[in-house]
XYZ file of C-alpha atoms in Angstrom:
634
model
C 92.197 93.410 247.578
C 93.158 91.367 244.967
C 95.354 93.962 242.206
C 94.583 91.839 239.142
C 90.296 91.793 239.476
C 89.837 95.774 239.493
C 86.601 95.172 238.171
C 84.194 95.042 241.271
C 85.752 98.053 242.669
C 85.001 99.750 239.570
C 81.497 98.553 239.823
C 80.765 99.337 243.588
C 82.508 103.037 243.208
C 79.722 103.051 239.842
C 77.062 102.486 242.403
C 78.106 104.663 245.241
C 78.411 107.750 242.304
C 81.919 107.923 242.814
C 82.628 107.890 239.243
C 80.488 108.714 236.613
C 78.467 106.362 234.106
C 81.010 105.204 231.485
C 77.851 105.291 228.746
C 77.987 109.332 229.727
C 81.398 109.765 228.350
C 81.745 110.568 224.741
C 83.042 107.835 223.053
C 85.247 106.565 219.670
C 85.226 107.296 216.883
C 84.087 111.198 217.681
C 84.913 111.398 221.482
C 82.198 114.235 221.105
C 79.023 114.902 223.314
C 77.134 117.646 221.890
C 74.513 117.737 224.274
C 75.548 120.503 225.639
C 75.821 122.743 223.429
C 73.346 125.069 221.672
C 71.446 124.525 218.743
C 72.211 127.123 216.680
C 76.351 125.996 217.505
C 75.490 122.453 215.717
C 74.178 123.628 212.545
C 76.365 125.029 209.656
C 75.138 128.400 208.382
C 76.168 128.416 204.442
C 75.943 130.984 202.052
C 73.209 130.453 199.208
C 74.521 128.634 196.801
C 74.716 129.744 192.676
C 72.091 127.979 190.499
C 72.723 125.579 188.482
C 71.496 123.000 186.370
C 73.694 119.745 185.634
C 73.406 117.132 183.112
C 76.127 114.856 185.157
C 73.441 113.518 187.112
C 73.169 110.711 184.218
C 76.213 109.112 185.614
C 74.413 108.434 189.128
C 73.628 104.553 189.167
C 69.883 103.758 188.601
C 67.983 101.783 190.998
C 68.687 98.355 191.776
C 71.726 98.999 190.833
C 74.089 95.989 193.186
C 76.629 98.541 193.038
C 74.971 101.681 194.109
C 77.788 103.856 196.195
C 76.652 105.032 200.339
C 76.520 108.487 198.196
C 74.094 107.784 195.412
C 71.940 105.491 197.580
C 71.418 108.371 200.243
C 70.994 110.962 197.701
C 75.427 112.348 198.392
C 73.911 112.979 201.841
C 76.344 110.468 203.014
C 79.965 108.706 202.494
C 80.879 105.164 203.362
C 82.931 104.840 206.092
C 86.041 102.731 206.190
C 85.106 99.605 206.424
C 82.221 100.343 203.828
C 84.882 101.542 201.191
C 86.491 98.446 201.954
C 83.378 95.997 201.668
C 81.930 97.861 198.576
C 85.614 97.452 196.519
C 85.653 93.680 197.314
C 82.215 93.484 195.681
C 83.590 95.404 193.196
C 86.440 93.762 192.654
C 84.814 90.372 192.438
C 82.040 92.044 189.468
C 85.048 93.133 187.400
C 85.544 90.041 185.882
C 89.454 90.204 187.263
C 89.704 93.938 185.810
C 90.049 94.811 189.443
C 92.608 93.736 192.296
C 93.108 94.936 195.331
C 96.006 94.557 197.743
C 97.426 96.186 201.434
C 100.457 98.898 201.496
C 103.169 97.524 203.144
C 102.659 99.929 206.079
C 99.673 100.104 208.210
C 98.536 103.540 209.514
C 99.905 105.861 212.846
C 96.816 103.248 214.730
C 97.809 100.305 212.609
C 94.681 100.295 210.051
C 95.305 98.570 206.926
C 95.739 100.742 203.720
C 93.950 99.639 200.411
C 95.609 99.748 197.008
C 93.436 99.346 194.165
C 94.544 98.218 190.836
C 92.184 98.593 187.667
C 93.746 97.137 184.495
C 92.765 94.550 181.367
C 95.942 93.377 182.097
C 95.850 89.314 183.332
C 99.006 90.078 185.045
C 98.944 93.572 187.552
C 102.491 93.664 188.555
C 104.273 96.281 188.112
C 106.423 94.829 186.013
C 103.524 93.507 183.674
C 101.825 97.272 183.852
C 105.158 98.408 182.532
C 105.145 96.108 179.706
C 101.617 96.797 178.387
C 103.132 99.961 177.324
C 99.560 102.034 178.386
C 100.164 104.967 181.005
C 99.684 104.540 184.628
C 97.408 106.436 186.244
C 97.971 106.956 190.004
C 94.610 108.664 191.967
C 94.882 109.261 195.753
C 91.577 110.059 198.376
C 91.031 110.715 201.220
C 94.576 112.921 202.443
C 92.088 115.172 204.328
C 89.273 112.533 205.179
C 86.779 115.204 205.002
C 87.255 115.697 201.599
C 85.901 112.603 200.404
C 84.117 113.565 196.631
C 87.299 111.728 194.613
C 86.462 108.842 196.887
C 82.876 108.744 196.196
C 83.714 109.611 192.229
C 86.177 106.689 191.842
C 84.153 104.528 193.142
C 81.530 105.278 190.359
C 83.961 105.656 187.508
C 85.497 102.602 188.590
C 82.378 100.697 188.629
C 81.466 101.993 184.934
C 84.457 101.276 183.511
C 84.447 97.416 184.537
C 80.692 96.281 185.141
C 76.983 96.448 183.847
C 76.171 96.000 180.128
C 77.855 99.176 178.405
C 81.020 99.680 180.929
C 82.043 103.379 180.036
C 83.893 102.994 176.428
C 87.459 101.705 176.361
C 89.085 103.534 178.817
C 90.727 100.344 180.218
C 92.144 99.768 177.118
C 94.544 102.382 177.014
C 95.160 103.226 180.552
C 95.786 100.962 183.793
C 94.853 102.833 186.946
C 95.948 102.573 190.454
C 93.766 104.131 193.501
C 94.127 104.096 197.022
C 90.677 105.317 198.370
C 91.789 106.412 201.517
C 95.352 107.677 202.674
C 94.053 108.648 205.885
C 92.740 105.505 207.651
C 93.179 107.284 210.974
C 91.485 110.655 210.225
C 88.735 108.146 207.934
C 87.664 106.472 211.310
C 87.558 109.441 213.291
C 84.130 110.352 211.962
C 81.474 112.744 213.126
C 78.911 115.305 211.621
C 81.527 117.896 212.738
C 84.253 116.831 210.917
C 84.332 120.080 207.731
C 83.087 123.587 209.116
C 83.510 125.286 206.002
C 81.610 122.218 203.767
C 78.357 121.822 202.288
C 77.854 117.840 202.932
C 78.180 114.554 203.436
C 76.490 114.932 206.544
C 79.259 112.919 208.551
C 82.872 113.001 207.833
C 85.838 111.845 208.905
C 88.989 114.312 210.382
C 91.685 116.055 208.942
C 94.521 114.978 210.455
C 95.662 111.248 211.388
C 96.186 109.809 214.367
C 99.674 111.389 215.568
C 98.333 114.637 214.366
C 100.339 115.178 211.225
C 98.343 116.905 208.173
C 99.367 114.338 205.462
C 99.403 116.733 202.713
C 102.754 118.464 204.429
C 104.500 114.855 204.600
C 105.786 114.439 201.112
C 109.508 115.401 201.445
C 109.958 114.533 205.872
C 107.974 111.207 205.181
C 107.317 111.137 209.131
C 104.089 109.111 208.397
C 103.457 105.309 207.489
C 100.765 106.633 204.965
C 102.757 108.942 202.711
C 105.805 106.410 203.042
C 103.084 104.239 201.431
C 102.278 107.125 198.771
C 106.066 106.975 198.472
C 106.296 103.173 197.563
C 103.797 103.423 194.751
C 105.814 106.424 193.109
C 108.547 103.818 194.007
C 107.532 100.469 192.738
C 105.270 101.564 189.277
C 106.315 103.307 186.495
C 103.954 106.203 186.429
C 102.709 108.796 184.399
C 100.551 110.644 185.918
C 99.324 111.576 189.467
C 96.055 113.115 190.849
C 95.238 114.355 194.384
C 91.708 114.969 195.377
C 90.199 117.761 197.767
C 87.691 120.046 198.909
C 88.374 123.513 198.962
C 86.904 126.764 200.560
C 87.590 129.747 202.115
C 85.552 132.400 199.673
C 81.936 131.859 197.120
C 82.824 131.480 193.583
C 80.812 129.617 191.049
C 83.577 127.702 190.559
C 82.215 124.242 191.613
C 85.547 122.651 189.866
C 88.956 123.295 189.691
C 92.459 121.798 189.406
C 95.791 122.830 189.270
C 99.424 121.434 188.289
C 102.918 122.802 189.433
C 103.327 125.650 187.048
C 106.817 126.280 185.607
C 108.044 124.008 188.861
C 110.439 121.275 188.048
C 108.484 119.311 184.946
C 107.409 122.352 183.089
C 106.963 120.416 180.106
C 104.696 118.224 181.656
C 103.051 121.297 182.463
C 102.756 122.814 179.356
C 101.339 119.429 177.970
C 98.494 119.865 180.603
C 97.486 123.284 179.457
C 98.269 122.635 175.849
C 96.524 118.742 175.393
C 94.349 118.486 178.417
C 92.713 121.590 179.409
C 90.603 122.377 176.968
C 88.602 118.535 176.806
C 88.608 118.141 180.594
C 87.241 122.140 180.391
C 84.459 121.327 177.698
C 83.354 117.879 179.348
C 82.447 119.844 182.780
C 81.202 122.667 181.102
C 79.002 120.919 178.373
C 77.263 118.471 181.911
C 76.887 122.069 183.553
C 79.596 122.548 185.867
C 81.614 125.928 186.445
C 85.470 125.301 186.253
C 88.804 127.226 187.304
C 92.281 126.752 188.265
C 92.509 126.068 191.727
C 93.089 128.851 194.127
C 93.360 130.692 197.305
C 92.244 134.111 198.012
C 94.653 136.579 198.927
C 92.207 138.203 201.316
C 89.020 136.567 201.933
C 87.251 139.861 202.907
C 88.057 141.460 199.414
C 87.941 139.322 196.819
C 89.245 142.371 194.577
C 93.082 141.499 195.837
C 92.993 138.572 193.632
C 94.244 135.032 194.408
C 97.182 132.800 194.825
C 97.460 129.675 192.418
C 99.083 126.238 193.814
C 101.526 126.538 191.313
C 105.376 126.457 192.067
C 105.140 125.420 195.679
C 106.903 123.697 197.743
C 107.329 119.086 197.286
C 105.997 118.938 201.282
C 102.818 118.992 199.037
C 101.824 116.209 196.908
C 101.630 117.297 193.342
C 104.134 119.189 193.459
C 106.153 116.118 194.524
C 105.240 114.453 192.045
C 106.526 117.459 190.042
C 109.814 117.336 191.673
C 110.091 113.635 190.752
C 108.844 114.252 187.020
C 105.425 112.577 187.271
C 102.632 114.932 185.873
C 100.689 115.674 188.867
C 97.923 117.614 189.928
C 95.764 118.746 192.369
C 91.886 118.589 191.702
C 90.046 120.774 194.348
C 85.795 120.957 194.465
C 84.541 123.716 196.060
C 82.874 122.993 199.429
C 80.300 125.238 199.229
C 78.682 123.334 196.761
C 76.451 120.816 197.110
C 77.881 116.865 197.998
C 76.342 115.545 194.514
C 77.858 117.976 192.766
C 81.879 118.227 194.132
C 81.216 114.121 192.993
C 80.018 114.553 189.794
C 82.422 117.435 189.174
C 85.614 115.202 190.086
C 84.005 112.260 188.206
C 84.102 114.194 184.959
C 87.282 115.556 185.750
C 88.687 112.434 186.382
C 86.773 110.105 183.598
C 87.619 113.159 180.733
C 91.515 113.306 182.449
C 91.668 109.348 181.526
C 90.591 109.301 178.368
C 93.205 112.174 177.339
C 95.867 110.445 178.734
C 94.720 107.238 176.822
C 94.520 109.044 173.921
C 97.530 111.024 173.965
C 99.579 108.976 176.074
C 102.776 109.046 173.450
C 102.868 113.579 173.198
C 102.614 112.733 177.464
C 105.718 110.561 177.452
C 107.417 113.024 175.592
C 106.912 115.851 178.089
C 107.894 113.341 180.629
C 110.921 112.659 178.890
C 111.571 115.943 178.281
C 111.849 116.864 181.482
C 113.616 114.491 182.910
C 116.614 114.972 180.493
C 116.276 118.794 181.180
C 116.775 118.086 184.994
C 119.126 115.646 184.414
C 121.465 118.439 182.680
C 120.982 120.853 185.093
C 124.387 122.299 186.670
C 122.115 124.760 188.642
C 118.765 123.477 190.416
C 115.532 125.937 190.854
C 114.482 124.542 194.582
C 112.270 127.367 195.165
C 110.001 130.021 193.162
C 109.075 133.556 194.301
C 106.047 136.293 193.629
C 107.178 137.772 189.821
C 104.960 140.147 187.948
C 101.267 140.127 188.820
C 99.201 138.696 185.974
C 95.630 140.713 185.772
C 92.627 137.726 185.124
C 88.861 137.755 184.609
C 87.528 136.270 187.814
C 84.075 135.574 189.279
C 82.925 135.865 192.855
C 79.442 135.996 194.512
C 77.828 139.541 195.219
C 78.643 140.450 197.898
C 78.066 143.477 200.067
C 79.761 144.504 204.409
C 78.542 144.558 207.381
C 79.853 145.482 210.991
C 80.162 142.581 213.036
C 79.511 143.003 216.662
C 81.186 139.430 217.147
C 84.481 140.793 216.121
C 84.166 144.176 216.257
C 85.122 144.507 212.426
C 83.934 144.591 208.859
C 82.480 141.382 207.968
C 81.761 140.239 204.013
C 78.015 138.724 203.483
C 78.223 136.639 200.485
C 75.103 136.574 198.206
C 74.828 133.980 195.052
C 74.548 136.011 192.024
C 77.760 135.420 189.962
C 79.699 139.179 190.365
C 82.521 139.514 187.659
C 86.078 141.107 188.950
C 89.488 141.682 187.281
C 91.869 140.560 190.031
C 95.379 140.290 190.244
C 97.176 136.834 190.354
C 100.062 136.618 192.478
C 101.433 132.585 191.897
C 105.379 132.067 192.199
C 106.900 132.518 188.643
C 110.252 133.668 189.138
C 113.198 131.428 190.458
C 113.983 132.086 193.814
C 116.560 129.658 195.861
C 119.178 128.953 193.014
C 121.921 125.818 193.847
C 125.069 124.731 192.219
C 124.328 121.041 191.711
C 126.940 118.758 193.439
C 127.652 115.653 192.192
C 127.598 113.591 195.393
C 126.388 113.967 198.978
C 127.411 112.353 201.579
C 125.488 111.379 204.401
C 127.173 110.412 207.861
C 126.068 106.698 209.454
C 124.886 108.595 212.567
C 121.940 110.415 211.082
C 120.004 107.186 210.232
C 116.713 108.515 210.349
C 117.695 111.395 207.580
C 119.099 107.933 205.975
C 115.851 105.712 206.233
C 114.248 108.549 204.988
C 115.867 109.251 201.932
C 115.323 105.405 201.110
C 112.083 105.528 201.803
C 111.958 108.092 198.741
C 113.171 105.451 196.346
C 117.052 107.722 196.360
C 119.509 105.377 195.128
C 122.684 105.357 197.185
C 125.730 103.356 198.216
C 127.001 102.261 201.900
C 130.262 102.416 202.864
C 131.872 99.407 203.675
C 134.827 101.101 206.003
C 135.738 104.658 207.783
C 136.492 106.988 204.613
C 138.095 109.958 204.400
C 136.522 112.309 201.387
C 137.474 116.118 200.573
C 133.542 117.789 200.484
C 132.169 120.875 201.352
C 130.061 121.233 204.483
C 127.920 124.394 205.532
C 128.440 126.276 208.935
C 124.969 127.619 209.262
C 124.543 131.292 210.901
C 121.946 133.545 211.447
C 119.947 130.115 212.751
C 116.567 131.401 213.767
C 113.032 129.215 214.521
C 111.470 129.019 210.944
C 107.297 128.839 210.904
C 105.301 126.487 208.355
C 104.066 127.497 205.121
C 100.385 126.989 204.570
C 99.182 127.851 201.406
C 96.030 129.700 202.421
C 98.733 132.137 203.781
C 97.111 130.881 207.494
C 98.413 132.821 210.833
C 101.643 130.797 211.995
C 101.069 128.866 215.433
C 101.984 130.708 218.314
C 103.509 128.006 219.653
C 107.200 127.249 217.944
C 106.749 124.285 215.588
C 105.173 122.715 212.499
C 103.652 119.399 212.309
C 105.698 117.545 215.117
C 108.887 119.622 214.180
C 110.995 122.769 215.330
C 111.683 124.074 211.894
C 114.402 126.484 211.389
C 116.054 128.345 208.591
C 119.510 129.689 208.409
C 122.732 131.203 206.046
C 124.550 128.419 204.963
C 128.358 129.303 204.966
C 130.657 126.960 202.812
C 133.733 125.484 204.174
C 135.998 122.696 203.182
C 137.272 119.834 205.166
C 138.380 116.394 204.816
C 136.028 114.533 206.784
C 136.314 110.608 207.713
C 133.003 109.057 207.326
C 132.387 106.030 209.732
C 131.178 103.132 207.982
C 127.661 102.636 207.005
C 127.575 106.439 205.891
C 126.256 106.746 202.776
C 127.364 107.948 199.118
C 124.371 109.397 196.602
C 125.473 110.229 193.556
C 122.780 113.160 192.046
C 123.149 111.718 188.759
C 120.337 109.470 189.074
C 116.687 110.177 188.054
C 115.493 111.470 191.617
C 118.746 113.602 191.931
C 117.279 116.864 192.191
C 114.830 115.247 194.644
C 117.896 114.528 196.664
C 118.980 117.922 196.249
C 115.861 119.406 197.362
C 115.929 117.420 200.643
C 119.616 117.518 201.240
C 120.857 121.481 200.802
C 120.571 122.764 203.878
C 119.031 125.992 202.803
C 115.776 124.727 200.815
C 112.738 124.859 203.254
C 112.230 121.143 202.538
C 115.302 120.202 203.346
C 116.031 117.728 206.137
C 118.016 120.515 208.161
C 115.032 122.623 207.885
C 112.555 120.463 209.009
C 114.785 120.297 212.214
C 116.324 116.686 212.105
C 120.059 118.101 212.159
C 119.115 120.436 215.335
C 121.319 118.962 217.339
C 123.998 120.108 215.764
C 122.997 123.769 216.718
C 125.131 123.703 219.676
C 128.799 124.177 221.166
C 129.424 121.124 222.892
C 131.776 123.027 225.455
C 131.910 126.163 226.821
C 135.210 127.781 228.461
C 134.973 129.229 232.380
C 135.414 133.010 232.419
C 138.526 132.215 234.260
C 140.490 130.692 231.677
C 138.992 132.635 228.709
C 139.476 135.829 230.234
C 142.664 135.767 230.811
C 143.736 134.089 227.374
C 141.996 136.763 225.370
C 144.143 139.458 227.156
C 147.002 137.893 226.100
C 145.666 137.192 222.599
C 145.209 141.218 222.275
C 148.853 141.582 223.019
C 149.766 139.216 220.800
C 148.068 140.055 217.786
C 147.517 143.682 216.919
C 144.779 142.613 214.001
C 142.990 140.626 216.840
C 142.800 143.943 218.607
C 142.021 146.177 215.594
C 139.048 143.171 214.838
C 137.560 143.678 218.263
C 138.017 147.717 218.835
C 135.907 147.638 215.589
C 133.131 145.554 216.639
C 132.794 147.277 220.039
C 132.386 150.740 218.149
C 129.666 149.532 215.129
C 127.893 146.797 217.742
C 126.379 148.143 220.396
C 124.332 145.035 222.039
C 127.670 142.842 221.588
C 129.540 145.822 223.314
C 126.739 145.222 226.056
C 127.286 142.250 226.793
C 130.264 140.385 229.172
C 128.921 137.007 227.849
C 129.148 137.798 223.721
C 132.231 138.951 223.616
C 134.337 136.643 225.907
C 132.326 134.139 223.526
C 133.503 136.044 220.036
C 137.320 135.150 221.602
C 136.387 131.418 222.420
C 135.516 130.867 218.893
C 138.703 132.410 217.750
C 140.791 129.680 219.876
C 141.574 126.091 218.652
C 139.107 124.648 221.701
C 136.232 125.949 219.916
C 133.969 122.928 218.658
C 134.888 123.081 215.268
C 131.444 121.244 214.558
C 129.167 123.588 216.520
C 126.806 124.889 213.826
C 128.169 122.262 211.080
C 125.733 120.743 209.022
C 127.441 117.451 208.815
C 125.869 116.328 205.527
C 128.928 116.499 202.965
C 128.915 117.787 199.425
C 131.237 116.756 196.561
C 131.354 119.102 193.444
């Protein structure tokens, strides 16, 4: 049999029924056959939703329209795929009378996709450097994180449209604001499409998956940067000067009539910028839904979706895995915009596309008070000789808040009380339980040093746009390093407060948390280890990701574990013996270990612990078992 012409065997087993039909399998980009599966598990039962009456619908394209969306054209029952999004921006793009570019990321997806960057400006020149210069803000929009969640896809595309085509394009934005877009961050999850791709979600009828192609939820990839697509999210923060960031979703989990919602970082690390948003922006963006009849909120998550009267948590103060509040961290204005997925398709697009088109003009229009917040902040970080890394739970704050009726019933499918959710508008005071009070407090160094050997922590750090120097020869540097105790297996944080995996780890890592012990040592540093001074303008970014003991540090996200581990270990017949004489030598040694026999009773216990609690008080001990190798200098 000839090894390289498999095919005839494949055929002849075919016909003998060895194998099964390959047009039986279920096949790319779904891999699903639903064929066997009942009816009633292929069809989404939604709650009712809230009336309502919309003016919005005037921004939908009229027929004949050349430039009609997949979404207005089937009535939002359907999104474009990927390769639509790409062929209906190049026909954009070439009716914009050069008002629109577009360009790849330098990185192609986890399968290798291509990633689109749009670029909307009057500018001739779209450089960076040129977008700089025309002194208008830059406006950065993402889509597409969670493919799913496609309605700030759908939305741009329209807004984008108006504001560079037809005979009335929508009225000046473009000349006060240059806007950048990339319509889909997730390529991978984009493609792997399906009408079972959003549970919880009240259209398109087909959508693509959460997650890309190695599995990694995007939106948890802002500070690890394991993914090509958020390293690409990363260059743009990089390479333009920005001032201001937007992230759009799809959320869910209980019935509001909240069909819109957004949220920024709170008090978090640009509080000014903040304050501008609820101060300048709020209140237009707030009017313009509610005057085209759309219901609009802060974003939020229930505390307990089977009593709404426990209130909610706002995505404020969080942690920079997430992406506005990395842009936070790196004193962009950022937010998150989240339309509620119980609502119909058309409206979660028409919602974002007022948010989005009222958000612009703002900015346009008050793009010097902006710059000042920006500025603001970054001068207040910049001074900082302690950095906030993480917020906790302060004083609940009582709010007005609406839900749908709603009324219980016993469940005989899990045995419990179940909520039924009707669509009359029910009002509630709830409490509101966001992070408000400083939690993780550091003493800001005024270096780091990071050892050639961890290269990947290295690349990564560059990849965030973290200025740094490399050392040209072995160096030897007085810094302070952390022996970390107490190590334990850390879980994720979701912010929907979701059940922890049972299975140890968190998108593709073993996270772990730990006390971080000071010690000082002059360490050499091999060549190619690098030096990062924090007075720079991503300094507390460099912080955040390089003290061991903030949960988006490097060392918790598990790419120091190695270091969690005594490289030798004595036999019982050498240490034995040497900690007998060490108790006759040393009557404080004694005193020491009398004293932990009588107040420990599980190290009294056991043989192993305590020949071990001797080992480490000998010279072989590995003096860098536990280290955390990254150096400080304060």
């Amino acid at each position: 049999m000839n090894d390289l012409h498999p095919q005839p065997l494949l055929a002849t087993l075919l016909l003998l029924g060895s194998l099964p039909a390959l047009a039986a399998l279920p096949g790319a980009p779904a891999y699903i056959d639903d064929s066997g599966y009942p009816e009633a598990a292929k069809q989404r039962i939604l709650p009712a939703m809230f009336e309502q009456t919309l003016t919005s619908t005037r921004y939908i394209a009229p027929a004949g329209n050349p430039l009609t969306t997949v979404a207005e054209a089937t009535g939002f029952a359907d999104t474009s795929t990927y390769a639509q999004t790409r062929d209906y921006l190049q026909q954009l793009a070439s009716a914009a009378n050069g008002a629109i570019v577009l360009s790849e990321l330098p990185e192609k997806s986890a399968e290798g996709h291509p990633m689109l960057l749009v670029v909307a400006s009057l500018e001739a020149d779209k450089s960076p450097a040129a977008l700089k210069r025309s002194g208008k803000p830059t406006l950065f929009i993402e889509a597409g994180i969670h493919p799913g969640e496609s309605n700030g896809k759908d939305a741009m595309f329209m807004l984008l449209r108006d504001m560079t085509t037809g005979s009335k394009p929508l009225a000046g934005l473009l000349q006060k604001v240059n806007i950048l877009f990339i319509p889909s961050v997730n390529v991978d999850g984009d493609i792997r499409r399906s009408a079972y791709g959003r549970i919880n979600q009240n259209g398109p009828r087909q959508s693509g998956w959460r997650v890309n192609g190695r599995n990694l939820n995007l939106n948890r990839d802002f500070t690890k940067l394991d993914s090509a697509e958020i390293r690409n999210v990363a260059w743009v923060f990089n390479t333009y000067e920005l001032s201001f960031f937007a992230d759009t979703h799809s959320t869910d989990g209980a019935m509001y009539p909240y069909d819109s919602s957004y949220c920024h970082n709170g008090n978090g690390w640009s509080p000014a910028s903040s304050a501008w948003m609820d101060t300048v922006m709020r209140a237009p963006v707030y009017q313009a839904l509610e005057g085209e009849g759309h219901v609009v909120h802060e974003c939020i998550s229930m505390n307990d979706n089977q009593d709404p009267t426990q209130g909610y948590y706002p995505y404020r103060t969080d942690l920079a895995r997430f992406s506005n509040q990395y842009g936070d961290i790196r004193n962009v204005p950022s937010i998150l915009i989240e339309q509620h997925a119980l609502h119909p398709y058309q409206t979660q697009v028409l919602g974002n596309y007022v948010v989005l088109k009222t958000m612009f003009q703002v900015i346009g229009e008050q793009a010097a008070s902006l710059q000042q917040a920006i500025a603001s902040d970054r001068a207040r970080l910049a001074a900082q000789r302690e950095v906030v890394l993480t917020w906790k739970p302060g004083k609940e704050e009582q709010v007005d808040f609406k839900v749908g009726d709603y009324r219980y019933e016993q469940s005989p499918i899990t045995g419990a009380r179940t909520i039924v959710w009707g669509n009359v508008p029910k009002p509630l005071t709830v409490p509101v339980t966001g992070n408000t009070e400083p939690d993780l407090v550091v003493k800001r160094p005024r270096q780091y040093v990071v050892p050639a050997q961890w290269a990947e922590v290295i690349a990564r750090l560059k990849a965030h746009g973290i200025r740094m120097r490399t050392l040209e020869q072995p160096t030897a540097m007085a810094v302070t390093l952390y022996r970390m105790d107490e190590v334990k297996v850390a879980g994720g944080f979701e912010p929907d407060r979701a059940a922890a995996n049972e299975i140890p780890g968190y998108e593709g890592h073993l996270l772990v948390s730990g006390v971080a012990n000071p010690l000082e040592r002059m360490q050499t540093f091999a060549a190619g280890s690098v030096l990062i001074d924090i007075d720079q303008p991503l300094g507390v970014l460099a912080i955040n990701l390089l003290h061991p003991q903030s949960p988006d540090s490097f060392w918790a996200w598990g790419f120091f574990n190695a270091t969690l581990v005594a490289a030798e270990e004595p036999e019982e017949y050498v240490m034995e013996p040497m900690a007998r004489k060490m108790l006759a030598e040393s009557p404080a040694l004694k005193a020491e270990f009398e004293a932990r026999l009588k107040d420990d009773k599980a190290f009294a216990d056991s043989p192993s612990a305590r020949l071990h609690w001797f080992y480490q008080r000998t010279p072989f001990y590995d003096v860098n078992a536990f280290v955390y190798p990254v150096g400080a200098v304060y």
